[in-house]
Coordinates of C-alpha atoms in Angstrom, one line a residue:
Chain A
X1002 CA 208.3 45.9 105.3
X1003 CA 208.4 49.4 103.8
X1004 CA 211.8 50.7 103.3
X1005 CA 212.4 54.3 104.4
X1006 CA 213.6 55.4 100.9
X1007 CA 210.3 54.2 99.3
X1008 CA 208.0 55.7 102.0
X1009 CA 207.3 59.2 100.6
X1010 CA 206.3 57.8 97.2
X1011 CA 204.1 55.2 98.7
X1012 CA 202.5 57.7 101.1
X1013 CA 201.8 60.1 98.2
X1014 CA 200.3 57.2 96.2
X1015 CA 198.0 56.2 99.0
X1016 CA 196.9 59.8 99.6
X1017 CA 196.2 60.3 95.9
X1018 CA 194.2 57.1 95.7
X1019 CA 192.2 58.1 98.8
X1020 CA 191.5 61.5 97.3
X1021 CA 190.5 60.2 93.9
X1022 CA 188.4 57.5 95.4
X1023 CA 186.6 60.0 97.6
X1024 CA 185.8 62.2 94.5
X1025 CA 184.9 59.1 92.4
X1026 CA 182.5 57.8 95.1
X1027 CA 179.9 60.4 94.4
X1028 CA 179.7 62.4 91.2
X1029 CA 176.8 64.4 90.1
X1030 CA 176.9 64.5 86.3
X1031 CA 176.4 65.8 83.9
X1032 CA 176.6 69.2 85.4
X1033 CA 176.2 72.4 83.3
X1034 CA 177.9 75.4 84.8
X1035 CA 177.4 77.5 81.7
X1036 CA 175.9 81.0 81.7
X1037 CA 173.5 81.7 78.9
X1038 CA 175.0 85.2 78.4
X1039 CA 178.2 86.9 79.3
X1040 CA 178.5 89.5 82.0
X1041 CA 179.7 92.9 80.9
X1042 CA 181.4 94.2 84.1
X1043 CA 182.8 97.5 85.0
X1044 CA 186.0 97.4 87.1
X1045 CA 185.4 99.4 90.3
X1046 CA 187.7 101.9 92.0
X1047 CA 188.7 99.1 94.3
X1048 CA 189.8 97.0 91.4
X1049 CA 187.0 94.5 91.7
X1050 CA 184.2 93.3 89.4
X1051 CA 180.8 92.0 90.4
X1052 CA 178.4 89.9 88.4
X1053 CA 175.2 90.4 90.3
X1054 CA 173.1 88.0 88.3
X1055 CA 175.5 85.1 89.1
X1056 CA 176.7 86.5 92.5
X1057 CA 180.3 86.4 91.5
X1058 CA 182.8 89.0 92.8
X1059 CA 186.6 89.0 92.4
X1060 CA 189.6 91.3 92.3
X1061 CA 191.2 91.9 88.9
X1062 CA 194.4 93.6 90.1
X1063 CA 196.5 90.5 89.4
X1064 CA 194.9 90.1 86.0
X1065 CA 195.7 93.8 85.1
X1066 CA 199.3 93.2 86.2
X1067 CA 199.5 90.1 84.1
X1068 CA 198.0 91.7 80.9
X1069 CA 199.2 95.3 81.2
X1070 CA 202.0 95.1 83.7
X1071 CA 200.0 97.6 85.7
X1072 CA 197.7 96.4 88.5
X1073 CA 195.5 99.5 88.2
X1074 CA 195.2 99.5 84.4
X1075 CA 191.7 98.1 84.4
X1076 CA 190.0 100.5 86.8
X1077 CA 187.0 102.0 85.2
X1078 CA 187.2 99.7 82.1
X1079 CA 184.8 96.9 81.2
X1080 CA 185.6 93.2 81.2
X1081 CA 183.7 90.4 79.5
X1082 CA 183.2 87.3 81.7
X1083 CA 181.6 84.0 80.7
X1084 CA 181.5 80.7 82.3
X1085 CA 181.4 77.6 80.1
X1086 CA 179.5 74.4 80.7
X1087 CA 182.6 72.8 82.3
X1088 CA 182.8 75.6 84.9
X1089 CA 185.8 77.5 83.5
X1090 CA 185.7 81.3 83.5
X1091 CA 186.7 83.0 80.3
X1092 CA 187.8 86.6 80.8
X1093 CA 188.9 89.3 78.3
X1094 CA 188.2 92.9 77.4
X1095 CA 189.1 95.8 75.1
X1096 CA 192.9 96.1 74.5
X1097 CA 193.5 92.6 75.8
X1098 CA 195.7 90.4 73.7
X1099 CA 194.6 87.3 75.5
X1100 CA 191.6 85.5 76.8
X1101 CA 192.2 84.1 80.3
X1102 CA 190.7 80.8 81.4
X1103 CA 190.3 80.4 85.1
X1104 CA 189.1 77.6 87.3
X1105 CA 187.5 78.2 90.7
X1106 CA 189.5 76.7 93.5
X1107 CA 189.3 77.3 97.2
X1108 CA 188.0 80.9 97.2
X1109 CA 190.1 81.9 94.2
X1110 CA 190.2 81.8 90.5
X1111 CA 193.3 79.9 89.3
X1112 CA 194.7 80.5 85.8
X1113 CA 194.2 77.4 83.6
X1114 CA 195.2 78.9 80.3
X1115 CA 196.2 82.2 78.8
X1116 CA 195.2 82.1 75.2
X1117 CA 196.7 84.6 72.8
X1118 CA 194.0 85.9 70.5
X1119 CA 195.7 88.7 68.6
X1120 CA 198.9 88.4 66.6
X1121 CA 202.1 89.4 68.4
X1122 CA 203.3 92.9 67.3
X1123 CA 206.9 94.0 67.5
X1124 CA 205.9 97.7 67.6
X1125 CA 203.2 98.6 70.0
X1126 CA 200.2 96.7 71.3
X1127 CA 197.5 95.3 69.1
X1128 CA 194.7 94.3 71.5
X1129 CA 191.1 93.4 71.0
X1130 CA 188.8 96.3 70.1
X1131 CA 185.4 95.5 71.2
X1132 CA 185.3 91.8 72.2
X1133 CA 182.3 89.7 73.1
X1134 CA 182.0 86.2 74.4
X1135 CA 179.2 83.9 73.4
X1136 CA 178.3 80.5 74.7
X1137 CA 178.5 78.0 71.8
X1138 CA 178.8 74.6 73.5
X1139 CA 181.2 72.9 73.5
X1140 CA 183.1 76.2 72.7
X1141 CA 183.2 79.7 73.8
X1142 CA 183.0 82.1 70.9
X1143 CA 185.1 85.2 70.8
X1144 CA 183.9 88.0 68.5
X1145 CA 185.7 91.2 67.8
X1146 CA 185.8 93.9 65.2
X1147 CA 186.4 93.7 62.3
X1148 CA 185.0 90.3 61.6
X1149 CA 187.1 88.2 64.0
X1150 CA 185.5 85.0 65.3
X1151 CA 187.4 82.5 67.3
X1152 CA 186.1 79.3 68.9
X1153 CA 187.8 78.7 72.2
X1154 CA 188.1 75.8 74.6
X1155 CA 189.8 75.8 77.9
X1156 CA 193.0 74.7 76.2
X1157 CA 193.2 77.3 73.5
X1158 CA 191.8 78.2 70.1
X1159 CA 189.8 75.4 68.5
X1160 CA 188.9 77.1 65.3
X1161 CA 189.3 80.3 63.4
X1162 CA 186.3 81.2 61.2
X1163 CA 184.5 84.0 59.6
X1164 CA 181.9 85.7 61.7
X1165 CA 178.4 84.3 61.8
X1166 CA 175.8 84.5 64.5
X1167 CA 173.9 81.5 65.9
X1168 CA 172.6 82.0 69.4
X1169 CA 169.1 80.6 68.9
Chain B
X988 CA 161.2 102.3 35.2
X989 CA 159.6 98.8 35.4
X990 CA 163.0 97.2 34.8
X991 CA 164.8 99.6 37.1
X992 CA 162.5 99.1 40.1
X993 CA 163.4 95.4 40.7
X994 CA 167.1 96.2 40.4
X995 CA 166.7 99.0 43.0
X996 CA 164.7 96.6 45.2
X997 CA 167.3 94.0 45.0
X998 CA 170.0 96.5 45.8
X999 CA 168.0 97.7 48.7
X1000 CA 167.5 94.2 50.0
X1001 CA 171.3 93.5 49.6
X1002 CA 172.1 96.6 51.5
X1003 CA 169.9 95.5 54.4
X1004 CA 170.6 91.8 54.3
X1005 CA 174.4 91.9 53.8
X1006 CA 175.2 93.5 57.1
X1007 CA 172.8 91.2 58.8
X1008 CA 174.4 88.1 57.3
X1009 CA 177.9 89.2 58.2
X1010 CA 177.1 91.0 61.5
X1011 CA 178.8 89.6 64.5
X1012 CA 176.2 89.0 67.1
X1013 CA 177.1 89.2 70.8
X1014 CA 174.5 87.4 72.9
X1015 CA 174.8 90.2 75.4
X1016 CA 173.9 92.8 72.7
X1017 CA 170.9 90.6 71.6
X1018 CA 169.6 90.5 75.2
X1019 CA 170.2 94.2 75.8
X1020 CA 168.6 95.2 72.5
X1021 CA 165.6 93.1 73.2
X1022 CA 165.2 94.5 76.7
X1023 CA 165.6 98.0 75.4
X1024 CA 163.0 97.6 72.6
X1025 CA 160.7 95.9 75.1
X1026 CA 161.0 98.7 77.7
X1027 CA 160.5 101.3 75.0
X1028 CA 157.2 99.7 73.8
X1029 CA 156.0 99.4 77.4
X1030 CA 156.7 103.0 78.2
X1031 CA 155.0 104.1 75.0
X1032 CA 151.9 102.0 75.9
X1033 CA 151.9 103.5 79.3
X1034 CA 151.8 107.1 78.0
X1035 CA 149.5 106.3 75.0
X1036 CA 146.3 108.4 75.0
X1037 CA 144.7 107.4 71.7
X1038 CA 143.6 104.1 70.2
X1039 CA 145.5 104.9 67.0
X1040 CA 148.7 105.1 69.0
X1041 CA 148.0 101.8 70.6
X1042 CA 147.3 100.2 67.3
X1043 CA 150.7 101.4 66.1
X1044 CA 152.3 100.0 69.2
X1045 CA 150.7 96.6 68.7
X1046 CA 152.4 96.5 65.3
X1047 CA 155.7 97.2 66.9
X1048 CA 155.0 94.5 69.5
X1049 CA 154.3 92.0 66.8
X1050 CA 157.5 93.1 65.0
X1051 CA 159.5 92.6 68.2
X1052 CA 158.1 89.1 68.6
X1053 CA 158.8 88.2 65.1
X1054 CA 162.3 89.7 65.1
X1055 CA 163.4 87.8 68.2
X1056 CA 161.5 84.6 67.7
X1057 CA 164.6 83.0 66.1
X1058 CA 166.5 83.8 69.3
X1059 CA 163.8 82.6 71.7
X1060 CA 165.8 79.6 73.0
X1061 CA 168.6 81.9 73.9
X1062 CA 166.3 84.5 75.4
X1063 CA 164.4 81.9 77.4
X1064 CA 167.7 81.4 79.3
X1065 CA 169.0 84.9 79.3
X1066 CA 165.7 86.4 80.6
X1067 CA 165.4 84.0 83.5
X1068 CA 163.3 83.9 85.7
X1069 CA 161.1 85.2 82.8
X1070 CA 161.2 83.7 79.3
X1071 CA 160.7 85.1 75.8
X1072 CA 157.1 83.9 75.4
X1073 CA 156.2 85.0 78.9
X1074 CA 157.6 88.5 78.5
X1075 CA 155.8 89.0 75.2
X1076 CA 152.5 87.7 76.8
X1077 CA 152.9 90.2 79.6
X1078 CA 153.4 93.0 77.2
X1079 CA 150.3 91.9 75.2
X1080 CA 148.2 91.8 78.3
X1081 CA 149.4 95.2 79.4
X1082 CA 148.6 96.5 75.9
X1083 CA 145.2 94.9 76.1
X1084 CA 144.3 96.5 79.4
X1085 CA 145.5 99.9 78.3
X1086 CA 143.6 99.6 75.0
X1087 CA 140.4 98.9 76.9
X1088 CA 140.8 101.9 79.1
X1089 CA 141.8 104.3 76.3
X1090 CA 139.0 103.0 74.2
X1091 CA 136.5 103.5 77.0
X1092 CA 137.6 107.1 77.5
X1093 CA 137.4 107.8 73.8
X1094 CA 134.2 106.1 72.9
X1095 CA 131.8 106.4 75.8
X1096 CA 131.2 110.1 75.3
X1097 CA 133.5 111.2 78.0
X1098 CA 134.9 114.4 76.6
X1099 CA 137.8 115.5 78.7
X1100 CA 137.4 119.1 77.6
X1101 CA 133.8 119.1 78.8
X1102 CA 134.9 117.9 82.2
X1103 CA 137.6 120.5 82.3
X1104 CA 135.0 123.2 81.7
X1105 CA 132.7 121.6 84.3
X1106 CA 135.6 121.6 86.8
X1107 CA 136.2 125.2 86.3
X1108 CA 132.6 126.1 86.7
X1109 CA 132.3 123.9 89.8
X1110 CA 135.4 125.5 91.3
X1111 CA 133.9 129.0 90.8
X1112 CA 130.6 128.1 92.4
X1113 CA 132.4 126.4 95.4
X1114 CA 134.6 129.4 95.9
X1115 CA 131.6 131.7 95.8
X1116 CA 129.7 129.5 98.3
X1117 CA 132.8 129.3 100.6
X1118 CA 132.9 133.1 100.7
X1119 CA 129.2 133.3 101.4
X1120 CA 129.6 130.7 104.2
X1121 CA 132.4 132.6 105.8
X1122 CA 130.4 135.8 105.8
X1123 CA 127.4 134.1 107.3
X1124 CA 129.5 132.4 110.0
X1125 CA 131.1 135.8 110.8
X1126 CA 127.7 137.4 111.0
X1127 CA 126.4 134.6 113.2
X1128 CA 129.2 135.1 115.7
X1129 CA 128.8 138.9 115.8
X1130 CA 125.0 139.0 115.7
X1131 CA 122.9 140.6 118.4
X1132 CA 119.7 139.9 116.7
X1133 CA 116.3 138.4 117.4
X1134 CA 116.0 134.7 117.8
X1135 CA 114.0 134.5 114.6
X1136 CA 116.7 136.4 112.6
X1137 CA 119.3 134.1 114.1
X1138 CA 117.4 131.0 113.2
X1139 CA 117.0 132.2 109.6
X1140 CA 120.8 132.9 109.4
X1141 CA 121.5 129.4 110.7
X1142 CA 119.2 127.9 108.2
X1143 CA 120.7 129.8 105.3
X1144 CA 124.2 129.0 106.4
X1145 CA 123.4 125.3 106.9
X1146 CA 121.8 125.1 103.4
X1147 CA 124.8 126.9 101.8
X1148 CA 127.3 124.6 103.5
X1149 CA 125.3 121.5 102.3
X1150 CA 125.2 122.8 98.8
X1151 CA 128.9 123.5 98.8
X1152 CA 129.7 120.0 100.2
X1153 CA 127.7 118.4 97.4
X1154 CA 129.5 120.5 94.8
X1155 CA 132.9 119.5 96.2
X1156 CA 132.1 115.8 95.9
X1157 CA 130.7 116.5 92.4
X1158 CA 134.1 118.1 91.7
X1159 CA 135.9 115.0 93.0
X1160 CA 133.6 112.7 90.9
X1161 CA 134.4 114.8 87.8
X1162 CA 138.1 114.4 88.3
X1163 CA 138.0 110.7 88.8
X1164 CA 135.1 109.8 86.4
X1165 CA 137.2 109.4 83.3
X1166 CA 139.4 106.8 85.1
X1167 CA 136.9 105.6 87.6
X1168 CA 137.0 101.9 86.9
X1169 CA 139.7 100.5 89.1
X1170 CA 142.6 102.6 90.4
X1171 CA 144.8 99.5 90.1
X1172 CA 144.3 99.6 86.3
X1173 CA 145.1 103.3 86.0
X1174 CA 148.5 103.8 84.7
X1175 CA 151.2 105.9 86.5
X1176 CA 151.0 108.6 83.9
X1177 CA 147.2 108.9 84.4
X1178 CA 147.6 108.9 88.1
X1179 CA 150.0 111.8 87.8
X1180 CA 147.4 113.6 85.6
X1181 CA 144.8 113.0 88.4
X1182 CA 147.2 114.2 91.0
X1183 CA 147.8 117.4 89.0
X1184 CA 144.1 118.0 88.8
X1185 CA 143.6 117.3 92.5
X1186 CA 146.4 119.8 93.3
X1187 CA 145.1 122.4 90.9
X1188 CA 141.5 122.1 92.2
X1189 CA 142.7 122.2 95.9
X1190 CA 140.6 119.1 96.5
X1191 CA 142.3 118.1 99.8
X1192 CA 141.8 121.7 101.1
X1193 CA 138.2 121.8 100.0
X1194 CA 137.3 118.5 101.5
X1195 CA 139.1 119.6 104.7
X1196 CA 137.1 122.8 104.6
X1197 CA 133.8 120.8 104.7
X1198 CA 134.8 119.2 108.0
X1199 CA 136.6 122.3 109.4
X1200 CA 133.7 124.7 108.6
X1201 CA 131.2 122.3 110.2
X1202 CA 133.4 122.3 113.4
X1203 CA 133.2 126.1 113.4
X1204 CA 129.5 126.0 112.8
X1205 CA 129.0 123.7 115.7
X1206 CA 130.9 126.0 117.9
X1207 CA 129.1 129.2 116.8
X1208 CA 125.5 128.0 117.0
X1209 CA 123.0 126.5 119.4
X1210 CA 120.9 124.1 117.4
X1211 CA 117.5 122.8 118.3
X1212 CA 116.5 119.2 118.4
X1213 CA 115.0 119.0 114.9
X1214 CA 118.2 120.6 113.5
X1215 CA 120.4 117.8 114.5
X1216 CA 118.9 115.1 112.2
X1217 CA 120.2 117.0 109.1
X1218 CA 123.6 117.5 110.8
X1219 CA 124.0 113.9 111.6
X1220 CA 122.9 112.9 108.1
X1221 CA 125.4 115.2 106.7
X1222 CA 128.3 113.9 108.7
X1223 CA 127.3 110.3 107.8
X1224 CA 127.2 111.1 104.1
X1225 CA 130.5 112.9 104.3
X1226 CA 132.1 109.8 106.0
X1227 CA 130.8 107.5 103.4
X1228 CA 132.0 109.7 100.5
X1229 CA 135.3 110.4 102.1
X1230 CA 136.0 106.8 102.8
X1231 CA 135.7 106.1 99.0
X1232 CA 137.7 109.1 98.1
X1233 CA 140.5 108.4 100.6
X1234 CA 141.6 105.2 99.0
X1235 CA 141.8 106.8 95.6
X1236 CA 143.7 109.8 96.9
X1237 CA 146.2 107.6 98.6
X1238 CA 146.7 105.6 95.5
X1239 CA 147.3 108.8 93.5
X1240 CA 149.5 110.4 96.1
X1241 CA 151.8 107.3 96.3
X1242 CA 152.3 107.3 92.6
X1243 CA 152.5 111.0 92.0
X1244 CA 155.8 112.0 90.6
X1245 CA 158.1 113.6 93.2
X1246 CA 159.0 116.2 90.7
X1247 CA 155.4 117.2 90.3
X1248 CA 155.0 117.5 94.0
X1249 CA 158.2 119.5 94.2
X1250 CA 157.0 121.8 91.5
X1251 CA 153.6 122.3 93.0
X1252 CA 154.9 122.8 96.5
X1253 CA 157.4 125.5 95.3
X1254 CA 154.4 127.7 94.5
X1255 CA 153.9 130.7 96.9
X1256 CA 153.2 129.6 100.4
X1257 CA 149.8 129.2 102.0
X1258 CA 148.5 131.7 104.5
X1259 CA 148.8 130.8 108.2
X1260 CA 146.1 128.5 109.4
X1261 CA 145.1 127.6 105.9
X1262 CA 143.9 124.2 105.1
X1263 CA 146.4 121.5 104.0
X1264 CA 147.3 121.5 100.3
X1265 CA 145.7 124.9 99.7
X1266 CA 147.3 127.1 97.1
X1267 CA 147.1 130.8 97.6
X1268 CA 144.8 132.9 95.5
X1269 CA 147.4 135.5 94.7
X1270 CA 151.2 135.5 94.2
X1271 CA 153.0 138.6 95.4
X1272 CA 156.7 139.2 95.1
X1273 CA 158.5 137.5 98.0
X1274 CA 161.4 138.6 100.2
X1275 CA 164.2 136.2 101.1
X1276 CA 162.7 135.7 104.5
X1277 CA 159.3 135.1 103.0
X1278 CA 161.0 132.7 100.5
X1279 CA 162.6 130.8 103.4
X1280 CA 159.2 130.6 105.2
X1281 CA 157.6 129.6 101.9
X1282 CA 160.2 126.9 101.5
X1283 CA 159.4 125.5 105.0
X1284 CA 155.7 125.8 104.2
X1285 CA 156.2 124.1 100.9
X1286 CA 158.0 121.2 102.6
X1287 CA 155.1 120.9 105.0
X1288 CA 152.7 121.1 102.2
X1289 CA 154.4 118.3 100.3
X1290 CA 154.1 116.2 103.4
X1291 CA 150.5 117.1 103.6
X1292 CA 149.9 116.2 100.0
X1293 CA 151.6 112.8 100.5
X1294 CA 149.3 112.0 103.3
X1295 CA 146.1 113.8 102.6
X1296 CA 143.8 111.4 104.4
X1297 CA 145.3 112.1 107.8
X1298 CA 144.3 115.7 107.9
X1299 CA 140.8 115.2 106.7
X1300 CA 140.4 112.3 109.1
X1301 CA 141.4 114.6 112.0
X1302 CA 138.9 117.2 111.0
X1303 CA 136.2 114.6 110.6
X1304 CA 136.9 113.3 114.1
X1305 CA 136.6 116.9 115.4
X1306 CA 133.4 117.4 113.5
X1307 CA 131.9 114.2 114.9
X1308 CA 133.0 115.0 118.4
X1309 CA 131.7 118.6 118.1
X1310 CA 128.4 117.4 116.8
X1311 CA 128.0 114.9 119.7
X1312 CA 128.9 117.6 122.2
X1313 CA 126.5 120.1 120.7
X1314 CA 123.7 117.5 120.6
X1315 CA 124.0 116.4 124.2
X1316 CA 124.4 120.0 125.4
X1317 CA 121.2 120.9 123.4
X1318 CA 119.3 118.0 124.9
X1319 CA 120.4 119.0 128.5
X1320 CA 119.3 122.6 127.8
X1321 CA 115.9 121.2 126.8
X1322 CA 115.4 119.5 130.1
X1323 CA 116.8 122.4 132.2
X1324 CA 114.6 125.0 130.4
X1325 CA 111.5 122.9 131.4
X1326 CA 112.6 122.8 135.0
X1327 CA 113.4 119.0 134.9
X1328 CA 116.3 118.5 137.3
X1329 CA 118.4 115.8 135.5
X1330 CA 121.9 115.1 136.6
X1331 CA 124.5 116.3 134.1
X1332 CA 125.3 114.2 131.0
X1333 CA 127.4 114.5 127.9
X1334 CA 126.9 111.1 126.1
X1335 CA 124.4 108.3 125.7
X1336 CA 125.5 106.4 128.8
X1337 CA 125.3 109.6 130.9
X1338 CA 121.8 110.4 129.5
X1339 CA 120.6 106.9 130.3
X1340 CA 121.9 107.1 133.8
X1341 CA 120.3 110.5 134.3
X1342 CA 116.9 109.4 133.2
X1343 CA 117.2 106.2 135.3
X1344 CA 118.2 108.2 138.3
X1345 CA 115.3 110.6 137.8
X1346 CA 112.7 107.8 137.4
X1347 CA 114.1 106.0 140.5
X1348 CA 113.9 109.1 142.6
X1349 CA 110.4 109.9 141.4
X1350 CA 109.2 106.4 142.3
X1351 CA 110.9 106.7 145.7
X1352 CA 109.4 110.1 146.5
X1353 CA 106.1 109.4 144.9
X1354 CA 106.0 112.9 143.5
X1355 CA 103.9 114.0 140.5
X1356 CA 105.9 113.6 137.3
X1357 CA 103.1 114.0 134.9
X1358 CA 104.3 117.4 133.7
X1359 CA 107.8 115.8 133.0
X1360 CA 106.3 112.9 131.1
X1361 CA 103.8 114.9 129.1
X1362 CA 105.5 118.3 128.4
X1363 CA 109.2 117.3 128.4
X1364 CA 109.4 113.7 127.3
X1365 CA 106.4 113.2 125.1
X1366 CA 106.2 116.7 123.6
X1367 CA 109.8 117.5 123.2
X1368 CA 112.1 114.5 123.5
X1369 CA 109.9 112.1 121.7
X1370 CA 108.9 114.5 119.0
X1371 CA 112.0 116.5 118.3
X1372 CA 115.0 114.5 119.6
X1373 CA 113.9 110.8 119.2
X1374 CA 115.1 110.4 115.6
X1375 CA 118.6 111.4 116.4
X1376 CA 118.6 109.5 119.8
X1377 CA 117.6 106.3 118.0
X1378 CA 120.7 106.5 115.8
X1379 CA 123.3 103.9 116.6
X1380 CA 126.1 106.4 117.0
X1381 CA 124.0 108.4 119.6
X1382 CA 121.9 106.0 121.8
X1383 CA 120.4 103.3 119.6
X1384 CA 116.8 102.3 119.0
X1385 CA 116.7 99.6 121.7
X1386 CA 118.1 101.9 124.4
X1387 CA 115.7 104.7 123.5
X1388 CA 112.7 102.2 123.6
X1389 CA 113.9 101.1 127.0
X1390 CA 114.0 104.6 128.3
X1391 CA 110.7 105.6 126.7
X1392 CA 109.0 102.6 128.4
X1393 CA 110.6 103.4 131.7
X1394 CA 109.4 107.1 131.6
X1395 CA 105.9 106.1 130.2
X1396 CA 105.4 103.6 133.1
X1397 CA 105.9 106.2 135.8
X1398 CA 103.4 108.4 134.0
X1399 CA 100.8 105.6 133.8
X1400 CA 101.4 104.8 137.5
X1401 CA 100.5 108.3 138.5
X1402 CA 97.5 108.2 136.3
X1403 CA 96.3 104.9 137.9
X1404 CA 96.5 106.2 141.5
X1405 CA 94.5 109.3 140.7
X1406 CA 92.0 107.3 138.8
X1407 CA 91.6 105.0 141.8
X1408 CA 91.2 108.0 144.1
X1409 CA 88.5 109.5 141.9
X1410 CA 86.7 106.1 141.9
X1411 CA 86.9 105.9 145.7
X1412 CA 85.7 109.5 146.2
X1413 CA 82.8 109.0 143.7
X1414 CA 81.8 105.8 145.5
X1415 CA 81.9 107.5 148.9
X1416 CA 79.8 110.4 147.6
X1417 CA 77.3 108.0 146.1
X1418 CA 77.0 106.1 149.4
X1419 CA 76.5 109.4 151.4
X1420 CA 73.8 110.5 149.1
X1421 CA 72.1 107.2 149.3
X1422 CA 72.3 107.2 153.1
X1423 CA 70.9 110.8 153.4
X1424 CA 68.2 110.8 150.8
X1425 CA 67.6 107.3 149.7
X1426 CA 66.8 105.6 153.0
X1427 CA 63.0 104.9 153.5
X1428 CA 61.3 105.6 156.9
X1429 CA 60.2 102.5 158.8
X1430 CA 56.4 101.8 158.5
X1431 CA 54.1 102.8 161.4
X1432 CA 52.8 99.3 161.7
X1433 CA 56.2 98.2 162.7
X1434 CA 56.2 100.5 165.6
X1435 CA 53.1 99.0 166.9

């Protein structure tokens, strides 16, 4: 007999098991979600960006508010967007101090990680100048002037190194 | 100097290589730079007019391939659905086709300047013939002259129109000849050049003039049976030539740069009633009202240039209809002038019905139709009108043969009856003579 005090925990455990088993019953792997090349997207007047090649459109108002404390700060500017093989979206842009890692979930992009890629400055903002994202499995490479090269994963910075190309 | 040169070379190499080694390469930039270089080379190929230019572009193409070969795996993905090798192959193919065409133009003795001179000469001769034709046509309408003089004027006008038509198609050939392989292979730039020449030479208007002047000619003259063969031949030749030209014109008109059309159509407006696409001979200063009218006319002109075939097709249809109408009216006049009462007709079916009706009534009445058969059908229709009547677009050989047989038979029937009557009369006369003079008296012994 199940005691009332224990019921919620047991119910949650059963639901989790059911959910996990339904996912585990059919898995298509390996799956590569990676884009070969980043999208360089201009933020529209309605605060959205569109990647026509990959048919992805989303609002960046919340992203602007998070990075610049101003939801309209990104209008007219460009963003760099790249999806890694695991399916996470890496987003950054000029003046950004972070690279944002999002996961798609139920018609939204949910923040997985906010990676600081520039040193914190006490006086003023020291953002990226002209960033670019490259696909370098298993990493995403962040390049910026002058000579900045970081290898990123969904969890953070994997490696700092000097800049060298290698996209062949 | 010999020591210094290697040092300088090394320094130069370092200057070039060092930035490359340390340069940060964004994949996006790589793709964009490749596409930019690719598009630039393609555009240069498209506008190239000499083999030397194309040779230089081939070197650039080879350089592009070499430069980006190390990034081919990336470009294969980034250029999807195309790939690196495929895109280079396409560019090489395009270069090859263009090279063949430019080489052909340069090496087969086709000197563009010569053609330009020929074009100018042809335009001059055509304009002169057009003026002459208009004058003759005006004279023809106003003339109160003897039949012989009128016939002579018609003959001269007809010959002049034919000469001008030939010259116009020679002009068209001259424009297309340097590119006349396959319009699909002609580049957009060259199509624009052709369009410019077509506009400059008023080709659409001139071709339209051929058909329109012939319509006027049909209306102004009464031709005789033997005149129609040439007229039908002329319209048939025009149809064949126009059919070939129409496809090319449409291809050129579709590709022609809108700016070019805008520029051309902003020229002073055409005179009222002028042919489509015609440019005026003189440009006088224009008032604002005239400018507005010109603007509207220019818009109409642009539309006409974009669809040149439609207008010439309409004129051609009118020409054919006018020729048919004139032909059947002329044939009806032939019968009525000889006092042959045929029921009215205006086409092949009507003519067949009229002859059938005439033959039927002649058989029924048993009247003498020998004059009709001999003087009208055999002497006039069969000798002067048959060639045209036998054309498929008029009556057709089989139908004419059927009518000819029908008419000939009633002629033969009349002949047979007369012949029989003569024989009977001759036999009766012979019998009478025999009875009167040939009978011997009975011998006297018999009386006894």
